[in-house]
Structures are given as structure tokens and as C-alpha cells.
Amino acid sequence: MGSALTVRPARVEDVAQMALVNVRCWQETYRGLMSDAVLDDPGFLAARERFWTAALTDERYRENHVAVAERDGELVGIAMSGPPLDAVAAWARQLYVLYVYAADHGTGAGRALLEAVVDPGESAALWVADLNPRAQAFYRKHGFVADGAAQVEDGVREIRMVRGMQHGR
């Protein structure tokens, strides 16, 4: 871990590595919480490549912020935020994706990615796996609190965490 971490806006040429980070992080994080059939689906990587290509090129996602964390030319994390899907949401942005390889937890990559896609003073919301206490602690450290809302996505119970406008550095 001696080499410097760089966080920068994602580019279309990053898509293959972004998809790999996405799939590997899901496998690291959700093994045992989500069906192995989903996590080990041979089409999973290609589906994520299609998703990230659209996220970076499709006009529908123009207001999204997408960033990558890179070390020694290899991506170790990805993040994406955008406008809330709920038109009556009380927050300005929604964090849709934030994944960092387990080996890079605690290196500052997560914080740098979060700040790259959601301004620290901006109100925001996100969904996090109910059975992911490490991620919940990370978000609490950055001013997010559970608001009581819950949903089930891909068979995983998620809770919503929100951060109001007053949060800053």
C-alpha cells in the first residue's frame, strides 16, 4: 500500500476495470447475504460493463458524478452519485455506488471517493445493506444517519441513511 492513491473522474476507457471492481466488491461484500447464483453469474461482468458504459455515455446520466480510485494504474474503488430518483426527496444527491476493495479499506480511498461524488456540505442519501456494519459505520463517520426506511434489493435488506445540509467539515 506504499504507493499513492489517485481519485479522479471516471473515463469510458475505465469501464472494464470499473466492472471488475464492481463484481469483485459485490463478491467480497455480499457473499452469504446474496445468492451465489447472482454473484457467480458468468454474465455478471458483461452486465456491469454495459451499466458503466451507459453511466458514462448516456445523456440520461449527465448529472451523475462518477469517480474512480487508482493505485499503480489499477482501479481499487468506484463511486457514483446522481440526482435522487424520488422527485420529492429532501436531499440534493443520492449516493448510488461506493465500492472499495477490502484490501483498501481504511486507506482513505472510500472517503476520497465519497467526497469526489458528493460535496461534503451537500445533503445526500444512500441505501446500505442492513448486514454491513462496517459500511454503516463508515457512513455514520461522514454524517449519515439511518432514517428508518428499509427495502429489499436483490434479496438483501437495505436501510436508508441520510445526511442533512448542516453537515460539513
mmCIF file of C-alpha atoms in Angstrom:
data_model
loop_
_atom_site.group_PDB
_atom_site.id
_atom_site.type_symbol
_atom_site.label_atom_id
_atom_site.label_comp_id
_atom_site.label_asym_id
_atom_site.label_seq_id
_atom_site.Cartn_x
_atom_site.Cartn_y
_atom_site.Cartn_z
ATOM 1 C CA MET A 1 0.000 0.000 0.000
ATOM 2 C CA GLY A 2 3.002 2.288 -0.164
ATOM 3 C CA SER A 3 2.074 3.906 -3.459
ATOM 4 C CA ALA A 4 -0.100 6.980 -3.751
ATOM 5 C CA LEU A 5 -3.821 6.797 -4.296
ATOM 6 C CA THR A 6 -5.368 8.962 -7.001
ATOM 7 C CA VAL A 7 -9.074 9.745 -7.178
ATOM 8 C CA ARG A 8 -10.280 11.189 -10.471
ATOM 9 C CA PRO A 9 -13.364 11.379 -12.672
ATOM 10 C CA ALA A 10 -14.119 8.086 -14.431
ATOM 11 C CA ARG A 11 -13.490 7.805 -18.172
ATOM 12 C CA VAL A 12 -15.013 5.459 -20.740
ATOM 13 C CA GLU A 13 -11.683 3.633 -21.051
ATOM 14 C CA ASP A 14 -12.038 2.706 -17.325
ATOM 15 C CA VAL A 15 -15.230 0.693 -17.915
ATOM 16 C CA ALA A 16 -13.661 -2.807 -17.983
ATOM 17 C CA GLN A 17 -11.751 -2.192 -14.730
ATOM 18 C CA MET A 18 -14.761 -0.481 -13.133
ATOM 19 C CA ALA A 19 -16.901 -3.528 -13.891
ATOM 20 C CA LEU A 20 -14.238 -5.778 -12.366
ATOM 21 C CA VAL A 21 -14.083 -3.678 -9.171
ATOM 22 C CA ASN A 22 -17.888 -3.714 -9.032
ATOM 23 C CA VAL A 23 -18.153 -7.511 -9.357
ATOM 24 C CA ARG A 24 -15.248 -8.325 -7.017
ATOM 25 C CA CYS A 25 -16.532 -5.943 -4.344
ATOM 26 C CA TRP A 26 -20.002 -7.471 -4.552
ATOM 27 C CA GLN A 27 -18.410 -10.905 -4.148
ATOM 28 C CA GLU A 28 -16.316 -9.710 -1.170
ATOM 29 C CA THR A 29 -19.177 -7.833 0.484
ATOM 30 C CA TYR A 30 -22.321 -9.817 -0.262
ATOM 31 C CA ARG A 31 -21.126 -13.463 -0.221
ATOM 32 C CA GLY A 32 -23.518 -15.165 2.186
ATOM 33 C CA LEU A 33 -26.013 -12.269 2.031
ATOM 34 C CA MET A 34 -26.926 -12.667 -1.641
ATOM 35 C CA SER A 35 -27.397 -15.722 -3.819
ATOM 36 C CA ASP A 36 -24.183 -17.295 -5.152
ATOM 37 C CA ALA A 37 -26.039 -17.671 -8.456
ATOM 38 C CA VAL A 38 -26.145 -13.858 -8.730
ATOM 39 C CA LEU A 39 -22.589 -13.301 -7.512
ATOM 40 C CA ASP A 40 -21.074 -16.012 -9.716
ATOM 41 C CA ASP A 41 -23.258 -15.459 -12.788
ATOM 42 C CA PRO A 42 -20.975 -15.752 -15.843
ATOM 43 C CA GLY A 43 -22.778 -12.756 -17.378
ATOM 44 C CA PHE A 44 -22.334 -10.519 -14.317
ATOM 45 C CA LEU A 45 -19.125 -8.839 -15.523
ATOM 46 C CA ALA A 46 -20.509 -8.100 -19.008
ATOM 47 C CA ALA A 47 -23.712 -6.708 -17.469
ATOM 48 C CA ARG A 48 -21.681 -4.368 -15.243
ATOM 49 C CA GLU A 49 -19.610 -3.274 -18.265
ATOM 50 C CA ARG A 50 -22.843 -2.358 -20.059
ATOM 51 C CA PHE A 51 -24.064 -0.499 -16.973
ATOM 52 C CA TRP A 52 -20.868 1.536 -16.573
ATOM 53 C CA THR A 53 -20.691 2.301 -20.291
ATOM 54 C CA ALA A 54 -24.230 3.711 -20.090
ATOM 55 C CA ALA A 55 -23.456 5.601 -16.862
ATOM 56 C CA LEU A 56 -20.550 7.358 -18.583
ATOM 57 C CA THR A 57 -22.026 7.925 -22.047
ATOM 58 C CA ASP A 58 -25.837 8.065 -21.883
ATOM 59 C CA GLU A 59 -27.389 11.532 -21.766
ATOM 60 C CA ARG A 60 -29.826 10.328 -19.059
ATOM 61 C CA TYR A 61 -26.926 10.162 -16.597
ATOM 62 C CA ARG A 62 -25.354 13.538 -17.439
ATOM 63 C CA GLU A 63 -25.995 14.886 -13.919
ATOM 64 C CA ASN A 64 -24.289 11.925 -12.263
ATOM 65 C CA HIS A 65 -20.791 12.211 -10.800
ATOM 66 C CA VAL A 66 -18.642 9.105 -11.339
ATOM 67 C CA ALA A 67 -15.165 8.736 -9.841
ATOM 68 C CA VAL A 68 -12.512 6.044 -9.568
ATOM 69 C CA ALA A 69 -9.702 5.434 -7.077
ATOM 70 C CA GLU A 70 -6.487 4.263 -8.689
ATOM 71 C CA ARG A 71 -3.207 2.925 -7.304
ATOM 72 C CA ASP A 72 -0.291 1.927 -9.562
ATOM 73 C CA GLY A 73 -2.528 2.151 -12.636
ATOM 74 C CA GLU A 74 -5.087 -0.284 -11.209
ATOM 75 C CA LEU A 75 -8.537 0.723 -10.015
ATOM 76 C CA VAL A 76 -9.230 -0.122 -6.358
ATOM 77 C CA GLY A 77 -12.551 1.682 -5.949
ATOM 78 C CA ILE A 78 -15.504 3.262 -7.747
ATOM 79 C CA ALA A 79 -18.267 5.694 -6.798
ATOM 80 C CA MET A 80 -21.302 7.302 -8.401
ATOM 81 C CA SER A 81 -23.878 9.809 -7.231
ATOM 82 C CA GLY A 82 -26.739 11.470 -9.009
ATOM 83 C CA PRO A 83 -29.991 13.296 -8.522
ATOM 84 C CA PRO A 84 -32.434 11.437 -6.242
ATOM 85 C CA LEU A 85 -34.825 9.124 -8.093
ATOM 86 C CA ASP A 86 -37.611 10.281 -5.789
ATOM 87 C CA ALA A 87 -38.807 13.685 -7.037
ATOM 88 C CA VAL A 88 -39.946 14.697 -3.542
ATOM 89 C CA ALA A 89 -36.689 13.703 -1.821
ATOM 90 C CA ALA A 90 -35.482 16.057 0.904
ATOM 91 C CA TRP A 91 -31.837 15.671 -0.149
ATOM 92 C CA ALA A 92 -29.893 17.080 -3.079
ATOM 93 C CA ARG A 93 -27.933 13.974 -4.149
ATOM 94 C CA GLN A 94 -28.136 10.230 -3.871
ATOM 95 C CA LEU A 95 -25.054 8.060 -3.484
ATOM 96 C CA TYR A 96 -25.711 5.111 -5.779
ATOM 97 C CA VAL A 97 -22.351 3.327 -5.756
ATOM 98 C CA LEU A 98 -19.323 3.309 -3.462
ATOM 99 C CA TYR A 99 -17.122 0.226 -3.566
ATOM 100 C CA VAL A 100 -13.514 -0.201 -2.493
ATOM 101 C CA TYR A 101 -11.625 -3.498 -2.460
ATOM 102 C CA ALA A 102 -11.476 -4.966 1.070
ATOM 103 C CA ALA A 103 -7.662 -4.771 0.889
ATOM 104 C CA ASP A 104 -8.003 -0.977 0.548
ATOM 105 C CA HIS A 105 -10.456 -0.460 3.426
ATOM 106 C CA GLY A 106 -9.015 2.058 5.878
ATOM 107 C CA THR A 107 -6.648 3.669 3.346
ATOM 108 C CA GLY A 108 -8.725 6.813 2.756
ATOM 109 C CA ALA A 109 -9.952 5.586 -0.631
ATOM 110 C CA GLY A 110 -13.592 5.449 0.487
ATOM 111 C CA ARG A 111 -13.553 8.953 1.974
ATOM 112 C CA ALA A 112 -11.848 10.387 -1.117
ATOM 113 C CA LEU A 113 -14.366 8.695 -3.429
ATOM 114 C CA LEU A 114 -17.326 9.860 -1.332
ATOM 115 C CA GLU A 115 -16.062 13.456 -1.388
ATOM 116 C CA ALA A 116 -15.401 13.231 -5.146
ATOM 117 C CA VAL A 117 -19.044 12.426 -5.929
ATOM 118 C CA VAL A 118 -20.946 14.146 -3.082
ATOM 119 C CA ASP A 119 -19.874 17.584 -1.883
ATOM 120 C CA PRO A 120 -19.201 17.359 1.889
ATOM 121 C CA GLY A 121 -21.721 20.139 2.573
ATOM 122 C CA GLU A 122 -24.433 18.672 0.346
ATOM 123 C CA SER A 123 -27.497 16.869 1.680
ATOM 124 C CA ALA A 124 -27.493 13.271 0.465
ATOM 125 C CA ALA A 125 -28.996 9.826 0.933
ATOM 126 C CA LEU A 126 -27.890 6.269 0.241
ATOM 127 C CA TRP A 127 -29.008 2.679 0.713
ATOM 128 C CA VAL A 128 -26.687 0.279 2.535
ATOM 129 C CA ALA A 129 -27.009 -3.414 3.356
ATOM 130 C CA ASP A 130 -28.552 -3.878 6.797
ATOM 131 C CA LEU A 131 -25.990 -6.615 7.487
ATOM 132 C CA ASN A 132 -22.975 -4.458 6.576
ATOM 133 C CA PRO A 133 -21.986 -2.796 9.870
ATOM 134 C CA ARG A 134 -18.590 -1.706 8.546
ATOM 135 C CA ALA A 135 -20.164 0.320 5.722
ATOM 136 C CA GLN A 136 -22.779 1.771 8.082
ATOM 137 C CA ALA A 137 -20.026 2.888 10.497
ATOM 138 C CA PHE A 138 -18.144 4.484 7.577
ATOM 139 C CA TYR A 139 -21.227 6.464 6.533
ATOM 140 C CA ARG A 140 -22.011 7.492 10.136
ATOM 141 C CA LYS A 141 -18.472 8.870 10.370
ATOM 142 C CA HIS A 142 -19.319 11.047 7.375
ATOM 143 C CA GLY A 143 -22.527 12.422 8.880
ATOM 144 C CA PHE A 144 -25.131 9.964 7.596
ATOM 145 C CA VAL A 145 -27.807 8.585 9.918
ATOM 146 C CA ALA A 146 -30.390 5.851 9.376
ATOM 147 C CA ASP A 147 -33.823 7.412 8.851
ATOM 148 C CA GLY A 148 -35.884 4.271 9.454
ATOM 149 C CA ALA A 149 -36.632 3.476 5.799
ATOM 150 C CA ALA A 150 -35.830 -0.036 4.561
ATOM 151 C CA GLN A 151 -36.177 -2.000 1.324
ATOM 152 C CA VAL A 152 -35.152 -5.365 -0.094
ATOM 153 C CA GLU A 153 -32.965 -5.237 -3.210
ATOM 154 C CA ASP A 154 -31.584 -8.407 -4.869
ATOM 155 C CA GLY A 155 -32.695 -10.358 -1.790
ATOM 156 C CA VAL A 156 -30.680 -8.100 0.564
ATOM 157 C CA ARG A 157 -32.399 -5.924 3.176
ATOM 158 C CA GLU A 158 -31.101 -2.362 2.914
ATOM 159 C CA ILE A 159 -31.550 0.641 5.173
ATOM 160 C CA ARG A 160 -31.538 4.257 4.054
ATOM 161 C CA MET A 161 -29.066 6.686 5.574
ATOM 162 C CA VAL A 162 -29.321 10.438 5.069
ATOM 163 C CA ARG A 163 -27.171 13.479 5.706
ATOM 164 C CA GLY A 164 -28.679 16.929 6.087
ATOM 165 C CA MET A 165 -27.426 20.252 4.775
ATOM 166 C CA GLN A 166 -25.794 21.222 8.063
ATOM 167 C CA HIS A 167 -23.070 18.584 7.744
ATOM 168 C CA GLY A 168 -19.718 19.932 6.726
ATOM 169 C CA ARG A 169 -16.106 19.759 7.681
#
